[in-house]
Tab-separated table of C-alpha atoms in Angstrom:
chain	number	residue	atom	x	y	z
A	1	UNK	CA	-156.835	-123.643	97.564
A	2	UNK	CA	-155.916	-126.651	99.436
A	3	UNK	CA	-156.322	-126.580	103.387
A	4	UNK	CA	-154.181	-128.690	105.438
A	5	UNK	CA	-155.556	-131.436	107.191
A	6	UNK	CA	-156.261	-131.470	110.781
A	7	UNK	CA	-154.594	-134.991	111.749
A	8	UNK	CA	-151.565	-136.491	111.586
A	9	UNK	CA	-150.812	-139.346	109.698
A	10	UNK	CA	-148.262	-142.372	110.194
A	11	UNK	CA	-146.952	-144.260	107.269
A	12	UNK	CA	-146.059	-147.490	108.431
A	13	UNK	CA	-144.661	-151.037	107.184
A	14	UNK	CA	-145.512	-154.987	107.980
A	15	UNK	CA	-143.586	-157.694	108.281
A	16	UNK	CA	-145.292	-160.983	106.705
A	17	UNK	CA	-143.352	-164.439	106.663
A	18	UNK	CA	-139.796	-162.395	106.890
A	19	UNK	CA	-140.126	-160.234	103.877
A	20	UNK	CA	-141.375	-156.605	104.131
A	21	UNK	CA	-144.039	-155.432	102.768
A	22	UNK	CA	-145.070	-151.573	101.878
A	23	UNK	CA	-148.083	-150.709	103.687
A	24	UNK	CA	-150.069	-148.475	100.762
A	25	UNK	CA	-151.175	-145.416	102.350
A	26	UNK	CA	-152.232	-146.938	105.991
A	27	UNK	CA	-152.403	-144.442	108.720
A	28	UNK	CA	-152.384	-145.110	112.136
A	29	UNK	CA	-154.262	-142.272	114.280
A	30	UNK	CA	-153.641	-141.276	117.527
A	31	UNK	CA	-156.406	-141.687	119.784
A	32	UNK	CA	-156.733	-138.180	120.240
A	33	UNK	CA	-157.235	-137.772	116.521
A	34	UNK	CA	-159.039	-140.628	116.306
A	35	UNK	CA	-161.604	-139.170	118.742
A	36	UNK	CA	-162.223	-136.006	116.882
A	37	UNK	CA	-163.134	-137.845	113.350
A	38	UNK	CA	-164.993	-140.635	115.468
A	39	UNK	CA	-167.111	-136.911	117.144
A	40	UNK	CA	-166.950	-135.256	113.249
A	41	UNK	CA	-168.308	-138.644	111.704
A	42	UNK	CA	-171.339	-138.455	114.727
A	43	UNK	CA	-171.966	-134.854	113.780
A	44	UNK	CA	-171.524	-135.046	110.309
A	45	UNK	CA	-174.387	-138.242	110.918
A	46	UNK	CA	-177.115	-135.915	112.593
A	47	UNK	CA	-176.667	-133.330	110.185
A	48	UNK	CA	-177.232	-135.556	107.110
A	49	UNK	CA	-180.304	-137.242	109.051
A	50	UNK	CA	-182.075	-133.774	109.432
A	51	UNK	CA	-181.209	-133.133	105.962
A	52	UNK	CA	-183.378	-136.430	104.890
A	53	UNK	CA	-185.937	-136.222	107.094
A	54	UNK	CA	-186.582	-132.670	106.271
A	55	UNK	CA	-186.996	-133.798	102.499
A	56	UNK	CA	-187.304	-137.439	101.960
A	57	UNK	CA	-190.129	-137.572	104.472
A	58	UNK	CA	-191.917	-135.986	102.237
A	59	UNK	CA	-190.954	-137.825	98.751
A	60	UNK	CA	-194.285	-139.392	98.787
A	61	UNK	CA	-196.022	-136.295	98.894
A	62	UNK	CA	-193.916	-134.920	95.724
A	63	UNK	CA	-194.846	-138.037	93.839
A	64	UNK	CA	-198.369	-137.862	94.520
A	65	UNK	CA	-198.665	-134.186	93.888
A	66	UNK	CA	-196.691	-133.269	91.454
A	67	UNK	CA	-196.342	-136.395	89.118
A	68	UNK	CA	-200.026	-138.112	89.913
A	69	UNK	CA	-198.387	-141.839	91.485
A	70	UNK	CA	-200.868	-143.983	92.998
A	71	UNK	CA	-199.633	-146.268	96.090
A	72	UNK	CA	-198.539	-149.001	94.192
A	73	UNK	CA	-196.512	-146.939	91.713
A	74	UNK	CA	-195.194	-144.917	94.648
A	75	UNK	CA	-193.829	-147.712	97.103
A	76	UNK	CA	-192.184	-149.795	93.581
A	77	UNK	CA	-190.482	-146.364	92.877
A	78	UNK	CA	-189.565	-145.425	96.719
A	79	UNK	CA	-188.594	-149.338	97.408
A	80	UNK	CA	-186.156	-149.472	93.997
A	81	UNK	CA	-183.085	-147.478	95.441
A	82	UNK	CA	-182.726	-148.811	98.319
A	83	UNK	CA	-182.709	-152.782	96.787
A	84	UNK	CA	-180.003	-151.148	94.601
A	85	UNK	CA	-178.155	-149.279	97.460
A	86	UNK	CA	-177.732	-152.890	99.289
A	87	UNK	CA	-176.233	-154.384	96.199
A	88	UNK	CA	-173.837	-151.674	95.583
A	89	UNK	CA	-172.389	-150.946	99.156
A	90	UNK	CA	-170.867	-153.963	99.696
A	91	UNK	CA	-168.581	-152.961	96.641
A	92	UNK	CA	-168.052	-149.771	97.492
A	93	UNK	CA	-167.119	-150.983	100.849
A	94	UNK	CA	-164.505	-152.926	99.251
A	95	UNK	CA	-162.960	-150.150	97.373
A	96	UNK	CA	-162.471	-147.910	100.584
A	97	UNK	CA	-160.036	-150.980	101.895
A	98	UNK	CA	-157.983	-150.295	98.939
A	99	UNK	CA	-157.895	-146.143	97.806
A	100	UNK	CA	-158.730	-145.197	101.672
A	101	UNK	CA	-162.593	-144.258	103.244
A	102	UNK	CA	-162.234	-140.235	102.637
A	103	UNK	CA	-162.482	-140.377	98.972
A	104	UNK	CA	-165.504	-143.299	98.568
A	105	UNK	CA	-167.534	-140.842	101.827
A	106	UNK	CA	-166.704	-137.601	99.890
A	107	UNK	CA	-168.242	-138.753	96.541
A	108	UNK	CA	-171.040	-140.688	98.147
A	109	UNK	CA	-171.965	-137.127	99.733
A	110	UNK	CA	-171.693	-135.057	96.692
A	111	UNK	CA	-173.474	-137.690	94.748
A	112	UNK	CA	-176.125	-137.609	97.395
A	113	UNK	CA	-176.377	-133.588	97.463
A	114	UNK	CA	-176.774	-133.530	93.222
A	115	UNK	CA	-179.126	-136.171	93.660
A	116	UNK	CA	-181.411	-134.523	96.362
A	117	UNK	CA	-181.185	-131.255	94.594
A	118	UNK	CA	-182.250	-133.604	91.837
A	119	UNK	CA	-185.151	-134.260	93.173
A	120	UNK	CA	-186.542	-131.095	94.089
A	121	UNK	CA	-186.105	-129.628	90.869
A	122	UNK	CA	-187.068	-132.713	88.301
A	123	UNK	CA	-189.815	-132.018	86.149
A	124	UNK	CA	-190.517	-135.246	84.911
A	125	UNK	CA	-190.701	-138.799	86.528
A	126	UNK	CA	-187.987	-140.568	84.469
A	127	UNK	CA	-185.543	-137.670	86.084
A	128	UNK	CA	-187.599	-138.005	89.612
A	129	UNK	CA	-187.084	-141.780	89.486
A	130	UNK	CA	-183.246	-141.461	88.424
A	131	UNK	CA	-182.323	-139.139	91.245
A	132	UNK	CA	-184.036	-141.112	93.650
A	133	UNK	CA	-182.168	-144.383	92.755
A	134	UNK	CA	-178.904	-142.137	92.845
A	135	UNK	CA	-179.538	-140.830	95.974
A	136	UNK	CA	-180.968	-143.987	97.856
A	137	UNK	CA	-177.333	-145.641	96.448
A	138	UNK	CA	-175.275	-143.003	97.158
A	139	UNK	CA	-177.081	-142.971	100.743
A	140	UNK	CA	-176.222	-146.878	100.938
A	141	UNK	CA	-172.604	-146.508	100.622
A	142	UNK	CA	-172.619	-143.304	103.269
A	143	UNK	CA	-173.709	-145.444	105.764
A	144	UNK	CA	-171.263	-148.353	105.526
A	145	UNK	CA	-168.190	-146.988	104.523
A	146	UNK	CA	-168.715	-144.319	107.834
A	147	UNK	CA	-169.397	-146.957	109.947
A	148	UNK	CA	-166.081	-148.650	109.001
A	149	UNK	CA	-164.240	-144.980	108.966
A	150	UNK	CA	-165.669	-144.574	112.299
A	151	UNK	CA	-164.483	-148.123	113.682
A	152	UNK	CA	-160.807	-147.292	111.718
A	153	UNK	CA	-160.809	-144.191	114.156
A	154	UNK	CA	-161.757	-144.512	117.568
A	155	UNK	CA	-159.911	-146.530	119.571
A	156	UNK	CA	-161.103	-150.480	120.446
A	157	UNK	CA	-161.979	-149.454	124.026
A	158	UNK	CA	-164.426	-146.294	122.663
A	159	UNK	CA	-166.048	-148.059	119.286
A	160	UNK	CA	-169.454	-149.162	121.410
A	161	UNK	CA	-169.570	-145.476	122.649
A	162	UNK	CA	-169.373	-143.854	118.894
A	163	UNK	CA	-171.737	-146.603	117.289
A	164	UNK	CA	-174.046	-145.752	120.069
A	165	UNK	CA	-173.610	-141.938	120.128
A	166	UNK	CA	-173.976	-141.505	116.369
A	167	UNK	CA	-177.512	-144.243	116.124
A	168	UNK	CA	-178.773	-141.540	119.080
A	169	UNK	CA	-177.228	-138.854	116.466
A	170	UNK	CA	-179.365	-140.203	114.085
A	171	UNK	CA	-182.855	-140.713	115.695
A	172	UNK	CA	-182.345	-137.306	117.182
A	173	UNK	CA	-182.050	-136.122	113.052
A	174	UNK	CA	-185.179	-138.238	112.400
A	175	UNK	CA	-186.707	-136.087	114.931
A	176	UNK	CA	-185.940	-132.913	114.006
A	177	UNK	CA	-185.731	-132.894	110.501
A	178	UNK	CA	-189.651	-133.248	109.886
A	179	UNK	CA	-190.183	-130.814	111.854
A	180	UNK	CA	-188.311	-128.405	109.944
A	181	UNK	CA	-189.781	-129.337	106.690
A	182	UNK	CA	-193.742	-128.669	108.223
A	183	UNK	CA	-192.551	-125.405	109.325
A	184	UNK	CA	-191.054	-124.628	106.246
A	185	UNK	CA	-194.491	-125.714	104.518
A	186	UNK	CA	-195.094	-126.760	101.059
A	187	UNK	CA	-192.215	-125.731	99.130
A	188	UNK	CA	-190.644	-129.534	98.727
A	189	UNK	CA	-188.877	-128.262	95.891
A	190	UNK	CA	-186.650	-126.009	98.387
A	191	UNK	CA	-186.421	-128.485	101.025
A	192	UNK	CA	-184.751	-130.946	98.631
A	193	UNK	CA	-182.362	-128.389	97.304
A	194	UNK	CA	-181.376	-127.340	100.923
A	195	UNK	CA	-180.991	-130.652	101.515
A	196	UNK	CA	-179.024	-131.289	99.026
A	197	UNK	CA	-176.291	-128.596	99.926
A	198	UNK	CA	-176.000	-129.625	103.518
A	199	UNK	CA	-174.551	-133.010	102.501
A	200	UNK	CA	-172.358	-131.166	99.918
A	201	UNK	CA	-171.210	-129.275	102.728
A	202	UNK	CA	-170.366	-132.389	105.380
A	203	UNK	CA	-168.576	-133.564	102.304
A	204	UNK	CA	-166.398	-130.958	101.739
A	205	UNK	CA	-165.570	-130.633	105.499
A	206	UNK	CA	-164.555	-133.930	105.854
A	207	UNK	CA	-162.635	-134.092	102.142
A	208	UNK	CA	-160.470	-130.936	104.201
A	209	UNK	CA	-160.077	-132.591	107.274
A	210	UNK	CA	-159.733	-136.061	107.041
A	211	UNK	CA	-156.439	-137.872	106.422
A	212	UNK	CA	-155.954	-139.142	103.070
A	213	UNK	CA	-155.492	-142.922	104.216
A	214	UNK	CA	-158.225	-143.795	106.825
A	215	UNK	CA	-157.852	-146.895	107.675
A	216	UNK	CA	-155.263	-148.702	110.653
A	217	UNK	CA	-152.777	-151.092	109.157
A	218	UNK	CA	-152.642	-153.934	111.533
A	219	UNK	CA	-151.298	-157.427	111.273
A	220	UNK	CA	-153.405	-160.671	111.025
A	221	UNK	CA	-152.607	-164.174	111.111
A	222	UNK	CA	-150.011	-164.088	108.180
A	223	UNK	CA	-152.621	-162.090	106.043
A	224	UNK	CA	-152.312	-158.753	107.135
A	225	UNK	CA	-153.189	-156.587	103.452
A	226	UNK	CA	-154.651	-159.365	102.136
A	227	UNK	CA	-157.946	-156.897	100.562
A	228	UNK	CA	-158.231	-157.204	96.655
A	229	UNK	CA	-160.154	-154.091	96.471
A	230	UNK	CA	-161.959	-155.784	94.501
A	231	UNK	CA	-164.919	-158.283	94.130
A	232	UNK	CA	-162.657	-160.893	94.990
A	233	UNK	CA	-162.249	-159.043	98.334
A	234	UNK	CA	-166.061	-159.195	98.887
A	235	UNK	CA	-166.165	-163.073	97.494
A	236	UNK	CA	-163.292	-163.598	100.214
A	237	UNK	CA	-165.283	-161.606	103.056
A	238	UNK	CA	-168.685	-163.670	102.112
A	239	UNK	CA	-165.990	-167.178	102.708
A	240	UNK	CA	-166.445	-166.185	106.710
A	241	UNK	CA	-169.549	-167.702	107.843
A	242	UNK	CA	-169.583	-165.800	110.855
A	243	UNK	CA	-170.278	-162.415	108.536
A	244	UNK	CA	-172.694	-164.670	106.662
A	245	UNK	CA	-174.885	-165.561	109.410
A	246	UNK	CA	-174.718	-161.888	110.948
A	247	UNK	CA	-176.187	-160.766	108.091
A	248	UNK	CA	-179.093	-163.039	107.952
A	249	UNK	CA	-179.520	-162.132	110.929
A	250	UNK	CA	-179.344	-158.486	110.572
A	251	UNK	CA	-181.513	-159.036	107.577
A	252	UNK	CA	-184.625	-160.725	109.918
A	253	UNK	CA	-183.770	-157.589	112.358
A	254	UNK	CA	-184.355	-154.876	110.213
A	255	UNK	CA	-187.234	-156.682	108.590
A	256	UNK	CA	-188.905	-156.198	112.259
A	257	UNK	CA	-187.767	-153.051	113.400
A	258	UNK	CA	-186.099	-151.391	110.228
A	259	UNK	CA	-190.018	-150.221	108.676
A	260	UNK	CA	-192.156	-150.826	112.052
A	261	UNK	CA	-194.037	-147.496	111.546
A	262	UNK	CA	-195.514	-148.954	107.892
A	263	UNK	CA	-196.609	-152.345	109.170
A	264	UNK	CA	-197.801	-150.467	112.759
A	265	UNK	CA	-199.327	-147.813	111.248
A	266	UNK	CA	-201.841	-149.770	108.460
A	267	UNK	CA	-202.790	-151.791	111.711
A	268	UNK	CA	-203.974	-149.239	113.749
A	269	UNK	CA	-205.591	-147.530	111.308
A	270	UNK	CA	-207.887	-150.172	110.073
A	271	UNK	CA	-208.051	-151.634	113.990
A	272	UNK	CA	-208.516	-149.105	116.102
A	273	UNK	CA	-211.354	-146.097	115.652
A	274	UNK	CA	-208.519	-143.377	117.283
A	275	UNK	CA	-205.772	-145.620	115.039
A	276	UNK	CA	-204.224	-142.004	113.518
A	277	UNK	CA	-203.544	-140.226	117.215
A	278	UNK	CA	-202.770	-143.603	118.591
A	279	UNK	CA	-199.863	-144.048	115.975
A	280	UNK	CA	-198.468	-140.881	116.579
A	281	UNK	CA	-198.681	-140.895	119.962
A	282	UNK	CA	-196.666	-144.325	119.417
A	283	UNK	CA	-193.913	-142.776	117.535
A	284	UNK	CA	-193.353	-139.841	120.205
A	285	UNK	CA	-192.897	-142.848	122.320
A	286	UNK	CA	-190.141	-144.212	119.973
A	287	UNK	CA	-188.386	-141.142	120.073
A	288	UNK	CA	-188.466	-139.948	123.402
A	289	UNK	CA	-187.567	-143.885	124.439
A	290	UNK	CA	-184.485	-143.625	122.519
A	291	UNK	CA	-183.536	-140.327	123.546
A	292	UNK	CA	-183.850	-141.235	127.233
A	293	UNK	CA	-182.336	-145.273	126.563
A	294	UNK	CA	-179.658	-144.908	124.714
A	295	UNK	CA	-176.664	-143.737	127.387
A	296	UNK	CA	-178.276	-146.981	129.638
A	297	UNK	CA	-178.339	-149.775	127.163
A	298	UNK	CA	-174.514	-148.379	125.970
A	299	UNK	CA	-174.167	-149.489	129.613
A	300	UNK	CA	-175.940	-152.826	129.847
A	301	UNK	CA	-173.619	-153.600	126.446
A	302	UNK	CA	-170.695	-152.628	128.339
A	303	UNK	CA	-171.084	-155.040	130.756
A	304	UNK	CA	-172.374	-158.292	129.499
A	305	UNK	CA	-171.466	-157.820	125.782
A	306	UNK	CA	-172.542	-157.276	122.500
A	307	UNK	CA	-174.039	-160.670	121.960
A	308	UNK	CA	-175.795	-161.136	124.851
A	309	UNK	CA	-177.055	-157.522	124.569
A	310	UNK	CA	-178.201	-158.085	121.200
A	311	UNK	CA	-179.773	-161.239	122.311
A	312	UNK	CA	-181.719	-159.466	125.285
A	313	UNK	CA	-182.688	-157.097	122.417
A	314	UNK	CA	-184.332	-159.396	120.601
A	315	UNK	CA	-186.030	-160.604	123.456
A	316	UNK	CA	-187.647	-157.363	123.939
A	317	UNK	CA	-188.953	-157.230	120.177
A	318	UNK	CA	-190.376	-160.496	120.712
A	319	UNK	CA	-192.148	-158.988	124.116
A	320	UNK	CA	-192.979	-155.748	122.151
A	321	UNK	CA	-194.426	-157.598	119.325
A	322	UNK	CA	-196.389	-160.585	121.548
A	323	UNK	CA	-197.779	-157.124	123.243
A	324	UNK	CA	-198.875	-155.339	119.969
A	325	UNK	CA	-200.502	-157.911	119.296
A	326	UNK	CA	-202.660	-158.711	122.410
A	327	UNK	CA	-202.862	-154.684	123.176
A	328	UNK	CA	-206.582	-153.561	123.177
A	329	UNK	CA	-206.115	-149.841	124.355
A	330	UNK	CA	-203.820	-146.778	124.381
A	331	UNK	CA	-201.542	-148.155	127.363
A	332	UNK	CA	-200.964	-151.594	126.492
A	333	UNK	CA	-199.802	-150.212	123.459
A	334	UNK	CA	-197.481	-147.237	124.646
A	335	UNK	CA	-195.575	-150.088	127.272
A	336	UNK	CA	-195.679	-152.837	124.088
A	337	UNK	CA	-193.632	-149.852	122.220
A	338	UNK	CA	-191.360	-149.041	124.987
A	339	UNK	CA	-190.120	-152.593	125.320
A	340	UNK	CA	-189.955	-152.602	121.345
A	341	UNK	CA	-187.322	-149.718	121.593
A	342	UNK	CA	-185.878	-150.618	124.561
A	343	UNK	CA	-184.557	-153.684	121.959
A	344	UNK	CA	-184.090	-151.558	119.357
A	345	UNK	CA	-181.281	-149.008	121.274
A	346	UNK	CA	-179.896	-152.254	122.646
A	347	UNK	CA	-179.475	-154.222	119.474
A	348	UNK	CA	-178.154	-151.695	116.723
A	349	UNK	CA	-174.695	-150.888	118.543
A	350	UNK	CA	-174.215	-154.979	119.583
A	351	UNK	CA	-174.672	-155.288	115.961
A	352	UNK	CA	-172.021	-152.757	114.371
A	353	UNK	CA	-169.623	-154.214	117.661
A	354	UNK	CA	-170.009	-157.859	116.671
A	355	UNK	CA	-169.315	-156.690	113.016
A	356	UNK	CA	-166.301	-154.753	114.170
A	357	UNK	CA	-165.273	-157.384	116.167
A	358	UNK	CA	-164.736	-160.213	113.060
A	359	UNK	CA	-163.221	-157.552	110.566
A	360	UNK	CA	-159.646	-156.061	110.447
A	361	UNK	CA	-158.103	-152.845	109.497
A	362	UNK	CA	-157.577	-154.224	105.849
A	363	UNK	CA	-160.955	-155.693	105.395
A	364	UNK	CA	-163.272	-153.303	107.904
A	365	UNK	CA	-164.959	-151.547	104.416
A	366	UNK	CA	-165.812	-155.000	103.163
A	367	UNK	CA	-166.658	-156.631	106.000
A	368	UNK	CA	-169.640	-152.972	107.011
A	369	UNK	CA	-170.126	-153.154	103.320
A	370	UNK	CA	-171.088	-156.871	102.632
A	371	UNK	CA	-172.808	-156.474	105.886
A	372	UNK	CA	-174.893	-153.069	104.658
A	373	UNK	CA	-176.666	-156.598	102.496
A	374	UNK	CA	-178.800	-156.825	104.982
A	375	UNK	CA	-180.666	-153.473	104.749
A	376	UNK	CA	-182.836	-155.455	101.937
A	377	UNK	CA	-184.914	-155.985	105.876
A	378	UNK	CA	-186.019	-152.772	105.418
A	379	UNK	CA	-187.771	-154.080	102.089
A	380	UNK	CA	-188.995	-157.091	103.710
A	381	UNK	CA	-190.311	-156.157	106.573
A	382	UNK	CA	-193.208	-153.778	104.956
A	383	UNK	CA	-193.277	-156.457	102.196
A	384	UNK	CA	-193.900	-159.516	104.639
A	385	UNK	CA	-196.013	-157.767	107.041
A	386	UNK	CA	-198.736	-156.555	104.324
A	387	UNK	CA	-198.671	-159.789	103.122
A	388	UNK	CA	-199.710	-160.867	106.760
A	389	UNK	CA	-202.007	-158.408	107.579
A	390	UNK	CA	-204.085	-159.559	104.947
A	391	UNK	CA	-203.632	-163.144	105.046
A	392	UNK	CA	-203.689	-163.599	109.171
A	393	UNK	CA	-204.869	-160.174	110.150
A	394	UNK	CA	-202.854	-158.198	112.727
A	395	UNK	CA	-202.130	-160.424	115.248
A	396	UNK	CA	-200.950	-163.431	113.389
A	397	UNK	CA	-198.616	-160.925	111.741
A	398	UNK	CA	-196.988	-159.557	115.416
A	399	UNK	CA	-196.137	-163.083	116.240
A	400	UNK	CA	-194.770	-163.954	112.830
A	401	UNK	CA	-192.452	-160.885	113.294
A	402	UNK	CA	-192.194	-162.162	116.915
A	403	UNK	CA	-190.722	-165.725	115.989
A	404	UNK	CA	-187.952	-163.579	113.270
A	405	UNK	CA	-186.550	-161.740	116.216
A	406	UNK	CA	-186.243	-165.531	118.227
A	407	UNK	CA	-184.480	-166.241	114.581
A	408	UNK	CA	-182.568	-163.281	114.388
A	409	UNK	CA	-180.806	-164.005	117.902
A	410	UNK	CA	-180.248	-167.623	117.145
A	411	UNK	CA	-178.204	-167.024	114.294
A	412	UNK	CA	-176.220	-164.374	115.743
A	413	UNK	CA	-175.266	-166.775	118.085
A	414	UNK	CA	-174.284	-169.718	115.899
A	415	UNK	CA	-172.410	-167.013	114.014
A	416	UNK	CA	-170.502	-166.137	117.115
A	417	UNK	CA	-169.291	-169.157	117.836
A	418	UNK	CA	-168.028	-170.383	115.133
A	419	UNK	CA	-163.983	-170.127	114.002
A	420	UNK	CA	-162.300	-167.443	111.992
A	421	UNK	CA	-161.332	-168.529	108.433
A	422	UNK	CA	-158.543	-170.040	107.702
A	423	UNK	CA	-156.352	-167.938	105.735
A	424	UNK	CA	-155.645	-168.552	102.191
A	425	UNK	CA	-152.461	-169.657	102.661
A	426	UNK	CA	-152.795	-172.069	104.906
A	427	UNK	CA	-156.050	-173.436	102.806
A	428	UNK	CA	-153.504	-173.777	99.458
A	429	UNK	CA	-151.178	-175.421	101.711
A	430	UNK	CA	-153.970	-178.093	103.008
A	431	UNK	CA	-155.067	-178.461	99.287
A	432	UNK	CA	-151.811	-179.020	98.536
A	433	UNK	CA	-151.244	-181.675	101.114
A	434	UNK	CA	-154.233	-183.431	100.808
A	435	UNK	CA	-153.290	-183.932	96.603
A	436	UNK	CA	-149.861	-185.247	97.729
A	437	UNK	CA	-152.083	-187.508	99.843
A	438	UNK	CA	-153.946	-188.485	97.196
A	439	UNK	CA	-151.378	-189.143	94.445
A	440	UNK	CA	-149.381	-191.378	97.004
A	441	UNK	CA	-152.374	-193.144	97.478
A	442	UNK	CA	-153.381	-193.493	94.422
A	443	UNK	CA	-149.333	-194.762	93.933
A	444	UNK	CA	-149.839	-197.478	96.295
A	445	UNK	CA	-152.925	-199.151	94.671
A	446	UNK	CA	-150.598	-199.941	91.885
A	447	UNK	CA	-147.745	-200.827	93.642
């Protein structure tokens, strides 16, 4: 039995160059609709947070345990679906711009429940190892294509309020989801399967609520439905150097603050003789910094703008970091972590606004998707700051993750200002212009 859905939807056409073109399945919500998906999508966020960290927090565990994985072979394992995940969002972006966000978000979820349920009940490593890479993709594509369903739905005046509500949404999910899984206690195996349902379920209630279209037909610069749904979509997306640069940058960004807690937490344990109570005294810090940060810095972007927001951001991190790695005691550390996620609930909305702000309605899947590239960070960042920590010890590895936030910012900025891409029309017609150009020229040299 089929429920009806709980919005609306507008079918509408666009005019390009005279003729009239049929708008496939484009809706255009109301902003009243378009605030209750923008609230589900924040919900349906937490819910799925709480359902990882109750389970995947404790993946490591599982493989130690149950299968007999030594570091090495656990972090190759852990670190392999998420390196797939980034390669495979950006084309699953793509296909949302062409069958609609609902049905790419729906399987992603399911996919991600069979997977987790996967886990807890695989009795071998091959099947461990196959669920995990399943999950960690289908994970991948949850977070980009909602990001762009989100942008399709609340209105341009409310998108810096959602992205920043649903990154509190998630933290808060980070925060409570461990929790649950130490007071369930060691039955993993349950914990996985739970989780497993409860993004089977968010799936479900958005498959019944959602519109079938879910993205805003709007018109661009004679291009307006211009998305291949395709690779060649993505190839076409990866042509604006603006996106381009943003995700370099956002690749340097999550490479500092994406994995913090594995470089910070290797540090203080062989630095400090308290290193194990000082680390978690540092992520209560985190926690209860972005709890009580995030409504202010939604406030500070307000009113000087993404950019410079995200700029100030990285400031911060660089402060954070130069502080880490001068601290000597307990407070010099705590204030070093405060500024550090001070720039962390300032730069994560500027970052999904300034992405927003270069895509369309036809292209928003692509443009989140290609730009979902630069979660490889997350791989980096542990990667390059091991690789420091034993090559220039702890400080020399602070700075070095000092100078990529200076980087981060500067190419955010030269990514800013540069132009929009052409459109391909008007790049044929150039091409076309500049071989008439050349075949009269080449006329007159034997004239």
């Amino acid at each position: 039995m089929r429920f009806p859905s709980l919005f609306a939807a507008q079918r509408s056409t666009s005019n390009i160059g005279g003729s009239s073109l049929q708008v496939s399945a484009m809706n255009a919500y109301s902003e009243r609709a378009g605030r209750l998906i923008a609230l589900l999508l924040i919900a349906g966020s937490g819910v799925v947070t709480i359902a990882k960290g109750m389970s995947l927090t404790f993946l490591a565990i599982r493989l130690q345990r149950d299968f007999g994985l030594g570091p090495a072979g656990i972090g190759a394992l852990i670190g392999a679906g998420p390196l797939l995940g980034a390669i495979v969002s950006p084309f699953a972006g793509t296909l949302s711009d062409r069958i609609g966000r609902k049905g790419v978000l729906t399987a992603a979820l399911f996919m991600a429940g069979l997977a987790l349920a996967g886990l807890g009940l695989a009795q071998s490593i091959s099947a461990f190892a196959l669920a995990h890479i399943v999950s960690a993709v289908a994970a991948a594509v949850y977070e980009s294509v909602s990001r762009a369903l989100m942008s399709d739905a609340a209105p341009a005046h409310l998108r810096l309020r959602v992205f920043s509500w649903r990154y509190l949404a998630i933290n808060a999910g980070w925060a409570i989801g461990p929790l649950i899984g130490v007071w369930v206690g060691t039955a993993y195996s349950t914990l996985f399967v739970i989780a497993g349902m409860m993004h089977a379920a968010f799936g479900l209630v958005l498959f019944f609520t959602v519109p079938e279209a879910s993205s805003r037909q709007v018109e661009e610069t004679g291009a307006a439905s211009r998305a291949a749904g395709d690779w060649r979509g993505l190839v076409a997306a990866l042509r604006d150097r603006r996106l381009v640069f943003f995700v370099i940058g956002g690749t340097l960004l999550l490479a500092v603050h994406g994995q913090w807690s594995v470089t910070l937490s290797q540090y203080l344990n062989t630095g400090f003789e308290d290193g194990v109570t000082l680390f978690a005294l540092l992520v209560s810090t985190n926690a209860a910094t972005v709890l009580i940060a995030s409504t202010p810095a939604r406030f500070v972007i307000e009113r000087i703008g993404a950019l410079r927001a995200l700029s100030l951001g990285c400031l911060l991190f660089l402060l954070g970091e130069i502080g880490f790695a001068v601290s000597s005691g307990m407070e010099m550390l705590v204030a070093s972590m405060i500024l550090f996620t001070i720039g962390e609930v300032l730069v994560v909305p500027s970052e999904y606004v300034l992405v927003d702000g270069i895509s369309n309605a036809g292209n928003r899947g692509t443009y989140f998707g290609a730009h979902s590239l630069s979660s490889v960070g997350n791989f980096l960042g542990p990667l390059i700051g091991g690789l420091a920590l034993g090559a220039i010890g702890g400080t020399g590895m602070f700075l070095l993750f000092a100078l990529l936030s200076a980087a981060s910012a500067l190419l955010f900025a030269i990514g800013n200002s540069m132009p929009p891409p052409r459109p391909q029309a008007a790049r044929a017609d150039a091409l076309d212009g500049s071989a008439i150009s050349g075949d009269l020229l080449r006329l007159g040299q034997f004239a």
